[in-house]
Short mmCIF file of C-alpha atoms in Angstrom, two decimals:
data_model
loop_
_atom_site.label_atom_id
_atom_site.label_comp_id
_atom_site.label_asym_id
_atom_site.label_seq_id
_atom_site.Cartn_x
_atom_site.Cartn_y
_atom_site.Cartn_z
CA UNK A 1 2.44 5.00 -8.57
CA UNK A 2 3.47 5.60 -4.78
CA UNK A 3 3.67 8.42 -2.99
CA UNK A 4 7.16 6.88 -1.52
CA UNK A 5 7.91 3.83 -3.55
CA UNK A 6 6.50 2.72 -6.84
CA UNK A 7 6.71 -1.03 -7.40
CA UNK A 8 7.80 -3.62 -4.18
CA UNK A 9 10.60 -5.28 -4.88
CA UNK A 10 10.83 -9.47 -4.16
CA UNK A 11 12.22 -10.75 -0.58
CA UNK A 12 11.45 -6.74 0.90
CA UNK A 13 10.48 -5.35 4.10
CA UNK A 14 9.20 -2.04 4.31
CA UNK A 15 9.71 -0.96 8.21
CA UNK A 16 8.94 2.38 9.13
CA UNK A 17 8.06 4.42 6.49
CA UNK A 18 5.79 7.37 5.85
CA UNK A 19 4.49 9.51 3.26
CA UNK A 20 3.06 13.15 4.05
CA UNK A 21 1.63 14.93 0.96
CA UNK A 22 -0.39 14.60 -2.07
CA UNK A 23 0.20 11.68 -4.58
CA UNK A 24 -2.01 11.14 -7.91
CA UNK A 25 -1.98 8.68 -10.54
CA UNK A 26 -4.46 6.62 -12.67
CA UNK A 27 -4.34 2.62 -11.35
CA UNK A 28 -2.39 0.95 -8.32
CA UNK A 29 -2.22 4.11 -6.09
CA UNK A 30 -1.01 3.85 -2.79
CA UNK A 31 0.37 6.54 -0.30
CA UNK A 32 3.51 4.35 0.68
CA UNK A 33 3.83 1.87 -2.21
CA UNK A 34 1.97 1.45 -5.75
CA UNK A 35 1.94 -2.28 -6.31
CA UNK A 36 3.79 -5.11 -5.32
CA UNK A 37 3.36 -8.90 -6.58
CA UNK A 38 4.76 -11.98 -4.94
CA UNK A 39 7.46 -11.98 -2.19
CA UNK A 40 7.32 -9.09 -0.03
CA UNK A 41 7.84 -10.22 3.29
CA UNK A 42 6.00 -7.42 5.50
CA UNK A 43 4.81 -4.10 5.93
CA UNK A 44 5.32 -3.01 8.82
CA UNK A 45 4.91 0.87 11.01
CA UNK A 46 4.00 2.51 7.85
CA UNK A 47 1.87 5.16 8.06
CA UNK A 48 0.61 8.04 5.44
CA UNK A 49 -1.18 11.22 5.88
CA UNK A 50 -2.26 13.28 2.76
CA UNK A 51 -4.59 13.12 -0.29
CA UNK A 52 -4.79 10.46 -3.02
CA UNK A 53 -6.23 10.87 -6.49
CA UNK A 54 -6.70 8.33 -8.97
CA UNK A 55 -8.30 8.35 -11.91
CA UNK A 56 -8.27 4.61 -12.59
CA UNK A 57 -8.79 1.61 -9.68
CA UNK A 58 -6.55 0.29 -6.85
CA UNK A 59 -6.11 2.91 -4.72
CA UNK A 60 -5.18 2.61 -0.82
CA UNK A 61 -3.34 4.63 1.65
CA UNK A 62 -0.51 2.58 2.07
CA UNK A 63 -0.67 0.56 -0.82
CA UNK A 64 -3.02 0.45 -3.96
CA UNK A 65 -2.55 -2.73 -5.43
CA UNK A 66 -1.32 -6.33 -3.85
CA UNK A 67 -1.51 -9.14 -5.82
CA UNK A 68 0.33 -11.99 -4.27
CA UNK A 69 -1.30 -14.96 -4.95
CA UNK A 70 1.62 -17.58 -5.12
CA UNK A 71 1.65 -17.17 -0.89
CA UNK A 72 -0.50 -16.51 1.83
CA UNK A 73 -0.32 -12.88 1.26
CA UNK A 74 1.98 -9.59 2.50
CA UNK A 75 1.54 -9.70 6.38
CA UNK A 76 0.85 -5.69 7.30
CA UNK A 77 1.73 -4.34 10.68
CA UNK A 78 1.40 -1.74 12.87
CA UNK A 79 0.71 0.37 9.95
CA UNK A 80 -2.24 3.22 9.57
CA UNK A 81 -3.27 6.00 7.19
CA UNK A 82 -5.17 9.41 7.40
CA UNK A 83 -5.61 10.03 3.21
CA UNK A 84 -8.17 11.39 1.61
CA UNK A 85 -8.84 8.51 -1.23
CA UNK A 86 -10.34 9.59 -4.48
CA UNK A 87 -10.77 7.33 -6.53
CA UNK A 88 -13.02 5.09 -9.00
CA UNK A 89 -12.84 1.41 -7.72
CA UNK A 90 -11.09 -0.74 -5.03
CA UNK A 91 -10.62 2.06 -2.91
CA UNK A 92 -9.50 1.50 0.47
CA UNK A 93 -7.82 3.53 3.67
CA UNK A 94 -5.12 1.04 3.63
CA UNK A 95 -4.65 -1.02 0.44
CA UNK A 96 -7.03 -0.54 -2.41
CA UNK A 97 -7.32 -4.32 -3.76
CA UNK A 98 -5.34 -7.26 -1.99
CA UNK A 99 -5.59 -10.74 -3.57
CA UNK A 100 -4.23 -11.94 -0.27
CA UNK A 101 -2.67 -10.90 2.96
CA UNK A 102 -2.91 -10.09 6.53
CA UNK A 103 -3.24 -6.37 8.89
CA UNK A 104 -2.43 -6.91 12.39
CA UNK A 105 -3.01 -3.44 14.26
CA UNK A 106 -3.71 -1.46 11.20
CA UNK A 107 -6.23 1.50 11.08
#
Protein backbone atom coordinates (compact mmCIF):
# COMPACT_ATOMS: atom_id res chain seq x y z
CA UNK A 1 0.00 0.00 0.00
CA UNK A 2 1.39 3.54 -1.14
CA UNK A 3 0.33 6.65 -0.43
CA UNK A 4 0.98 7.44 -4.39
CA UNK A 5 1.72 4.15 -6.03
CA UNK A 6 1.13 0.67 -4.79
CA UNK A 7 3.43 -1.91 -6.36
CA UNK A 8 6.77 -0.66 -8.72
CA UNK A 9 6.50 -1.78 -11.84
CA UNK A 10 9.86 -3.58 -13.75
CA UNK A 11 12.34 -1.23 -15.92
CA UNK A 12 10.61 2.16 -13.83
CA UNK A 13 11.83 5.39 -12.78
CA UNK A 14 10.05 7.28 -10.35
CA UNK A 15 11.35 11.12 -10.84
CA UNK A 16 9.77 13.67 -8.96
CA UNK A 17 7.09 12.60 -7.07
CA UNK A 18 5.43 13.46 -3.78
CA UNK A 19 2.87 12.42 -1.47
CA UNK A 20 1.25 14.95 1.15
CA UNK A 21 -1.31 13.28 3.50
CA UNK A 22 -2.07 10.35 5.56
CA UNK A 23 -1.65 6.74 4.18
CA UNK A 24 -2.37 3.43 6.37
CA UNK A 25 -2.14 -0.09 5.69
CA UNK A 26 -0.97 -3.35 7.41
CA UNK A 27 2.64 -4.58 5.61
CA UNK A 28 4.88 -2.82 2.84
CA UNK A 29 3.84 0.82 3.65
CA UNK A 30 5.49 3.50 2.07
CA UNK A 31 4.49 7.25 1.56
CA UNK A 32 5.46 7.23 -2.27
CA UNK A 33 5.45 3.52 -3.19
CA UNK A 34 4.38 0.17 -1.25
CA UNK A 35 6.76 -2.44 -2.59
CA UNK A 36 8.67 -3.01 -5.50
CA UNK A 37 10.84 -6.27 -6.41
CA UNK A 38 13.49 -6.52 -9.07
CA UNK A 39 14.08 -3.92 -11.86
CA UNK A 40 13.30 -0.54 -10.86
CA UNK A 41 15.86 1.56 -12.14
CA UNK A 42 15.82 4.68 -9.63
CA UNK A 43 14.12 6.77 -7.31
CA UNK A 44 14.83 9.80 -7.68
CA UNK A 45 13.46 13.74 -6.06
CA UNK A 46 10.78 12.01 -4.23
CA UNK A 47 9.79 13.40 -1.28
CA UNK A 48 6.66 12.77 1.27
CA UNK A 49 5.30 14.70 4.08
CA UNK A 50 2.39 13.22 6.22
CA UNK A 51 1.61 10.34 8.64
CA UNK A 52 2.01 6.58 8.10
CA UNK A 53 0.24 3.82 9.97
CA UNK A 54 0.79 0.29 9.70
CA UNK A 55 -0.34 -2.29 11.51
CA UNK A 56 1.96 -4.99 10.11
CA UNK A 57 6.01 -4.45 9.11
CA UNK A 58 7.77 -2.61 6.23
CA UNK A 59 6.95 0.68 6.59
CA UNK A 60 9.10 3.78 5.18
CA UNK A 61 8.39 7.19 4.01
CA UNK A 62 9.05 6.76 0.58
CA UNK A 63 8.88 3.24 0.27
CA UNK A 64 8.02 0.31 2.73
CA UNK A 65 9.28 -2.63 1.24
CA UNK A 66 12.33 -3.26 -1.45
CA UNK A 67 13.28 -6.49 -2.13
CA UNK A 68 15.55 -6.63 -5.10
CA UNK A 69 17.91 -9.11 -4.66
CA UNK A 70 18.60 -10.34 -8.33
CA UNK A 71 20.76 -6.69 -8.68
CA UNK A 72 22.67 -4.43 -6.76
CA UNK A 73 19.66 -2.77 -5.46
CA UNK A 74 17.14 0.44 -6.45
CA UNK A 75 19.65 3.45 -6.52
CA UNK A 76 17.55 6.39 -4.44
CA UNK A 77 18.22 10.02 -5.11
CA UNK A 78 17.75 13.23 -4.06
CA UNK A 79 14.78 12.00 -2.29
CA UNK A 80 13.61 12.91 1.56
CA UNK A 81 10.60 12.45 3.84
CA UNK A 82 8.98 14.31 6.87
CA UNK A 83 6.26 11.23 7.98
CA UNK A 84 5.30 10.36 11.04
CA UNK A 85 5.98 6.32 10.86
CA UNK A 86 3.87 4.11 13.02
CA UNK A 87 4.47 1.10 12.77
CA UNK A 88 5.48 -2.50 14.25
CA UNK A 89 8.81 -3.56 12.52
CA UNK A 90 11.27 -2.39 9.78
CA UNK A 91 10.32 1.00 10.20
CA UNK A 92 12.27 3.56 8.58
CA UNK A 93 12.04 7.54 7.45
CA UNK A 94 12.80 6.46 4.03
CA UNK A 95 12.25 2.78 3.16
CA UNK A 96 11.14 0.41 5.84
CA UNK A 97 13.18 -2.89 4.81
CA UNK A 98 15.59 -2.87 1.67
CA UNK A 99 17.28 -6.19 0.74
CA UNK A 100 19.55 -4.03 -1.35
CA UNK A 101 20.10 -0.61 -2.74
CA UNK A 102 21.69 2.70 -2.61
CA UNK A 103 20.50 6.69 -1.14
CA UNK A 104 22.63 9.32 -2.49
CA UNK A 105 21.43 12.74 -0.83
CA UNK A 106 18.48 11.32 0.92
CA UNK A 107 17.23 12.57 4.38
Amino acid sequence: MGGKYDYASYHTSYVTCYYIGTVSGRNNVGGILGGGGAGIDSVQKCFSMGTLNSTGGGSGGIMGYTGDYFTGGIPFSNCWSHMTINGNTNCAGLVGYADRGSFTNCY
